[in-house]
mmCIF file of C-alpha atoms in Angstrom:
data_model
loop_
_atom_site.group_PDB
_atom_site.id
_atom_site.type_symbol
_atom_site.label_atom_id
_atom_site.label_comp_id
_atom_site.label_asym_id
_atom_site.label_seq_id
_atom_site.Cartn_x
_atom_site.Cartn_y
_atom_site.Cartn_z
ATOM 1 C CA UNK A 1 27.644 13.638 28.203
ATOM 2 C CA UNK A 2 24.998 11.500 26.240
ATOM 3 C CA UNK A 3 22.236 13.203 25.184
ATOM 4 C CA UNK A 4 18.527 12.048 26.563
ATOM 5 C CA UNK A 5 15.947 10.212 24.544
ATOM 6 C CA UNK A 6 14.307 11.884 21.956
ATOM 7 C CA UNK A 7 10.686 12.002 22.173
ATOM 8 C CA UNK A 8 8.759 11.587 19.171
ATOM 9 C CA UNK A 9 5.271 12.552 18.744
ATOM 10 C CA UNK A 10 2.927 10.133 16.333
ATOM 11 C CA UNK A 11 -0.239 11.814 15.159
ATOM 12 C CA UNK A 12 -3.044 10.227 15.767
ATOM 13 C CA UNK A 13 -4.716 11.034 12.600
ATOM 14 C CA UNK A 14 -3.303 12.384 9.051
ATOM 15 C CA UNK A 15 -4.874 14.190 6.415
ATOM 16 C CA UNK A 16 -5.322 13.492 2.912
ATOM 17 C CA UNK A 17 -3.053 15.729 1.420
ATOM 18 C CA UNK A 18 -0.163 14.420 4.361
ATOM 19 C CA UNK A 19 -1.274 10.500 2.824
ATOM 20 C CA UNK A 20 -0.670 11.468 -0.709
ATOM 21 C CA UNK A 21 2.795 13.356 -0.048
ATOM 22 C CA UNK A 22 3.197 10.255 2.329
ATOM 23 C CA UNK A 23 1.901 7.766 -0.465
ATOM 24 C CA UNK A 24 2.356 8.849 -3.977
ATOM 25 C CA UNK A 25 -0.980 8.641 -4.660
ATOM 26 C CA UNK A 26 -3.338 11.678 -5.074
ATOM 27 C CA UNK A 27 -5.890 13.018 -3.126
ATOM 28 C CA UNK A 28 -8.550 11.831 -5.629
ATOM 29 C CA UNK A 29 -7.620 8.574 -5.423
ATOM 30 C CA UNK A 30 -8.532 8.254 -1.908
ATOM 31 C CA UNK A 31 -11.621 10.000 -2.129
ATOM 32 C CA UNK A 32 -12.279 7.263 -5.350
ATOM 33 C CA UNK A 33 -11.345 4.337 -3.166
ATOM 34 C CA UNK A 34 -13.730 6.046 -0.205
ATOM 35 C CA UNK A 35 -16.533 6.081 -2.416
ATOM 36 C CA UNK A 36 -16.310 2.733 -3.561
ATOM 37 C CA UNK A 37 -15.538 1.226 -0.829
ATOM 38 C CA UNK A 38 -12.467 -0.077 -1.604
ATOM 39 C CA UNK A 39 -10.529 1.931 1.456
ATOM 40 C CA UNK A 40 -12.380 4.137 3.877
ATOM 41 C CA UNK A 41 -10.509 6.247 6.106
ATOM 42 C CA UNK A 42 -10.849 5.743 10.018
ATOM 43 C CA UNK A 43 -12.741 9.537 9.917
ATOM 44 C CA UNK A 44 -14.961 10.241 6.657
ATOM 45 C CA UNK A 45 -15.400 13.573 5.262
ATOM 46 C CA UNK A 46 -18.553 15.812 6.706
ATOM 47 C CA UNK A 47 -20.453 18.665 6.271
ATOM 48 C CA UNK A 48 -19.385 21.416 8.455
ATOM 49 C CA UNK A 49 -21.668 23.941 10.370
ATOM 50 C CA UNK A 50 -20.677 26.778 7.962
ATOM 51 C CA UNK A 51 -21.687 24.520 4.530
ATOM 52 C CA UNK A 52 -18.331 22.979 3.717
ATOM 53 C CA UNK A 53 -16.799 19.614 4.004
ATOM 54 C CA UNK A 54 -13.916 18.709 6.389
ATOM 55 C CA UNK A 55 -11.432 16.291 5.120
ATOM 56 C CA UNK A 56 -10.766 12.757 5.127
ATOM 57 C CA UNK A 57 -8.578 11.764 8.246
ATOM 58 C CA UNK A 58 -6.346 8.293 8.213
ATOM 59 C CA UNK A 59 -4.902 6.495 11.432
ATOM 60 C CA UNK A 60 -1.400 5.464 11.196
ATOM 61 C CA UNK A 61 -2.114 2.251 10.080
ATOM 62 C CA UNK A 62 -4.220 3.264 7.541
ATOM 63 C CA UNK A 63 -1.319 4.713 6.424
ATOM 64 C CA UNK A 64 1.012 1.980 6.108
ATOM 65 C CA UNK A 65 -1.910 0.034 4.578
ATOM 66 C CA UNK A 66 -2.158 2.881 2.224
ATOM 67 C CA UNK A 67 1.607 2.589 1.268
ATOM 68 C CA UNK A 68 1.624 -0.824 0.342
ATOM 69 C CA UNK A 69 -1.153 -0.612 -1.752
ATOM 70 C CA UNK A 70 -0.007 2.605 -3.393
ATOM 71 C CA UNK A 71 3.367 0.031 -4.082
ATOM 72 C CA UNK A 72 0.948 -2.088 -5.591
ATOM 73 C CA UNK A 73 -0.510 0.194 -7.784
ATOM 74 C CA UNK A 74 2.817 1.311 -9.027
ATOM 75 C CA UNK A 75 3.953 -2.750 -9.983
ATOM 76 C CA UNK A 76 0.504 -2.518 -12.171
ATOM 77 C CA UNK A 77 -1.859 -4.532 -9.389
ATOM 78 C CA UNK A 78 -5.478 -3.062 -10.544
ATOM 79 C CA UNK A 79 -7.855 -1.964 -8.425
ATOM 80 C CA UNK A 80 -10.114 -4.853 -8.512
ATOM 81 C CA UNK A 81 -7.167 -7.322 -7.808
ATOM 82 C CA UNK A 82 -6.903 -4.621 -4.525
ATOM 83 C CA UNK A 83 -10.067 -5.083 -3.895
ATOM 84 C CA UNK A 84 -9.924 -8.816 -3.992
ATOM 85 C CA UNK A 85 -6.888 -8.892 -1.735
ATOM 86 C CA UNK A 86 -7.932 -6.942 1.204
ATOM 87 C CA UNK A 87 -11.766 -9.333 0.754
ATOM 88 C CA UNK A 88 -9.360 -12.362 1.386
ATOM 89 C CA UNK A 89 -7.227 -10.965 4.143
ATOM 90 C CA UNK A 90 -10.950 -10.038 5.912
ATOM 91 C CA UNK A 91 -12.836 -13.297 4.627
ATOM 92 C CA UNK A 92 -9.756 -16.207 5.163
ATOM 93 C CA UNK A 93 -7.838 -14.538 6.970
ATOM 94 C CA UNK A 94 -9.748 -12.360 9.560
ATOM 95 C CA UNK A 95 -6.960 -9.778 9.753
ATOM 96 C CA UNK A 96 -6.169 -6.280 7.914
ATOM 97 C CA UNK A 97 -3.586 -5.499 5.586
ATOM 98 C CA UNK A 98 -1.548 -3.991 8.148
ATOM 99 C CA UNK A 99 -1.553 -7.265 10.418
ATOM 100 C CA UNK A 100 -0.239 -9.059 7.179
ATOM 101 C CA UNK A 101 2.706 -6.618 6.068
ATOM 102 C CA UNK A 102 4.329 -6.002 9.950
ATOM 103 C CA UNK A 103 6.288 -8.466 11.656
ATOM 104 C CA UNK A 104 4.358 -10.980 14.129
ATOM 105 C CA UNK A 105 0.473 -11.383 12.517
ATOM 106 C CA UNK A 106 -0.930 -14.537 11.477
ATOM 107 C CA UNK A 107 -0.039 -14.369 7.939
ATOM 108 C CA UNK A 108 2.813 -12.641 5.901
ATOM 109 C CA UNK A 109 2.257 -11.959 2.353
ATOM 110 C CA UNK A 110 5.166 -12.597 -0.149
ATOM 111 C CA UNK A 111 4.962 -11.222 -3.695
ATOM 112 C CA UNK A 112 6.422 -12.652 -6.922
ATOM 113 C CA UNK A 113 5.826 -9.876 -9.432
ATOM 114 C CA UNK A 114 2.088 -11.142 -10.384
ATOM 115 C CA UNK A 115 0.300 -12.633 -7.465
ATOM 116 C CA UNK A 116 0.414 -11.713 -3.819
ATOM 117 C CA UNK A 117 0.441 -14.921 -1.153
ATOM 118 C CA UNK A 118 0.123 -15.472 2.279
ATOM 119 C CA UNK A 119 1.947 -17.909 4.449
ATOM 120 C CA UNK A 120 0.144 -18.657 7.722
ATOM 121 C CA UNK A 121 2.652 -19.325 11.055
ATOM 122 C CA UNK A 122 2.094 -22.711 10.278
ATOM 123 C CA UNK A 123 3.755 -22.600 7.205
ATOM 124 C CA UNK A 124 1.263 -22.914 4.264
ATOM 125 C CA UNK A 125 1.039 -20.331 1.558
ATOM 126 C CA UNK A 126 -1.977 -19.387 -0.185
ATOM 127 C CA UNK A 127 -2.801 -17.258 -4.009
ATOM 128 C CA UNK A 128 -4.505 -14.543 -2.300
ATOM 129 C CA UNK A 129 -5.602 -13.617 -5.747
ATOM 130 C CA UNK A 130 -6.498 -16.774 -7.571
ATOM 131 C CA UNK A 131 -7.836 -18.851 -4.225
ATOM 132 C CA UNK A 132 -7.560 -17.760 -0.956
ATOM 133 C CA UNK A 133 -9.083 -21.092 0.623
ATOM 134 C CA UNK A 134 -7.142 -23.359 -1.491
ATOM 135 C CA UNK A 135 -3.446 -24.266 0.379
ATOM 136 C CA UNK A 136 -0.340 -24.376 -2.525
ATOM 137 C CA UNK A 137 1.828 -27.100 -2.432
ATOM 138 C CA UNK A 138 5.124 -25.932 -2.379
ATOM 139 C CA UNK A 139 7.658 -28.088 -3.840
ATOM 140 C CA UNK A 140 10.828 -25.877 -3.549
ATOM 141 C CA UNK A 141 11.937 -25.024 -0.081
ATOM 142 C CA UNK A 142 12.654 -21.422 -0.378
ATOM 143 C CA UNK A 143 10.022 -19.869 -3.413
ATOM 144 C CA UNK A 144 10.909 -17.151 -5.635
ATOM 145 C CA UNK A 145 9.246 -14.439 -3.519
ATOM 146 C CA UNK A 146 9.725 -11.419 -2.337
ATOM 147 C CA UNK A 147 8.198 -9.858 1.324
ATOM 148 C CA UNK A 148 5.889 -7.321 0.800
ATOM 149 C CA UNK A 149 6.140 -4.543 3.428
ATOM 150 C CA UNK A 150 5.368 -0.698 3.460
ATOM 151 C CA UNK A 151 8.310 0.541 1.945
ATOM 152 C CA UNK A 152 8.268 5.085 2.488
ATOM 153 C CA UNK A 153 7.458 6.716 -0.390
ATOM 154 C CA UNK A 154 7.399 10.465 0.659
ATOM 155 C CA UNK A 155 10.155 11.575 -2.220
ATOM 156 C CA UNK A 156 8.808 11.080 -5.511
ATOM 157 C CA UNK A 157 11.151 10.023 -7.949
ATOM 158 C CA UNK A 158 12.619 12.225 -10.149
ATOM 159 C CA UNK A 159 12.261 12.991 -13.797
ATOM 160 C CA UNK A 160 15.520 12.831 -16.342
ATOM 161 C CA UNK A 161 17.084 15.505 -17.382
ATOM 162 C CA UNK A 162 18.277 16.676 -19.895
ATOM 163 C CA UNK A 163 21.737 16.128 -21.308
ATOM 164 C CA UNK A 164 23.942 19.020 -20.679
ATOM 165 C CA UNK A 165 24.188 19.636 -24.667
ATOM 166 C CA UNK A 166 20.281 19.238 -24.998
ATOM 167 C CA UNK A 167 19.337 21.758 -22.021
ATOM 168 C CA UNK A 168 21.101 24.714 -23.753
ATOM 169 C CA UNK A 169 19.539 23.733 -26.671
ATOM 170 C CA UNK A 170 22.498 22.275 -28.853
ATOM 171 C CA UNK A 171 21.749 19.093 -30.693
ATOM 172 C CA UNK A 172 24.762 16.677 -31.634
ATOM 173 C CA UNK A 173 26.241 16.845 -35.146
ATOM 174 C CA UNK A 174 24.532 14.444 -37.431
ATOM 175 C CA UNK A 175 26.731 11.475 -39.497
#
């Protein structure tokens, strides 16, 4: 006999501390990105009746957006180029960062190790970072990118260790 469906619940709403183990990045950075406006969560931290403040809250889609930019920061994309990106997705584009990176929006962005582009349905692509409103001609049928898509980053990577020689604290013999 075949077991049933299995019913999964989504939260509607996930802390900071569930973001960072979900992202990579710390809790500090999204409180730095919240006060700058660079990424505000869907509920902002407030005072509480008893004199404390309750935490930041993120939708599940801010999540998402949160792991691609996390991915971002981690291939060396600043802040300010961040900043710039999402501006151009709002401004050209008139969609969010989520709407770019899952199957079926208007645009999909495409990476090549430097600059992040969009290709509308209609085929054009566009330098997000250098000039959002100017089309690229592309010469080449298939470019040299790479989709960018929230990719799970819940496991952190690893450090090395050791050799097995160097963890018991034996050297090798010098020549």
């Amino acid at each position: 006999m075949r077991p049933g469906p299995v019913a999964v619940k989504l939260k509607g709403h996930y802390s900071s501390r569930e973001v960072a183990a979900e992202t990579g990045l710390t809790a500090r950075q999204l409180q730095w990105w919240d006060e700058r406006g660079i990424f505000a969560p869907s509920v902002p931290t407030h005072k509480t009746p008893a004199g404390g403040y309750t935490e930041r809250r993120y939708t599940p889609i801010e999540l998402i957006e949160l792991k691609v930019l996390a991915d971002l920061r981690r291939r060396g994309l600043s802040v300010a180029r961040i900043r710039t990106l999402l501006a151009a997705l709002r401004s050209r584009f008139k969609v969010r960062l989520f709407d770019a990176v899952e199957d079926g929006g208007p645009v999909a962005l495409f990476i090549d190790g430097l600059d992040i582009y969009a290709r509308t349905t209609a085929g054009e692509y566009y330098n997000l970072l250098e000039n959002p409103r100017q089309p690229l001609l592309v010469l080449d049928q298939e470019p040299k990118l790479r989709r960018l898509t929230a990719r799970d980053q819940s496991a952190r990577p690893k450090r090395a260790r050791p050799a097995a020689g160097r963890a018991a604290g034996r050297t090798a013999p010098r020549a």
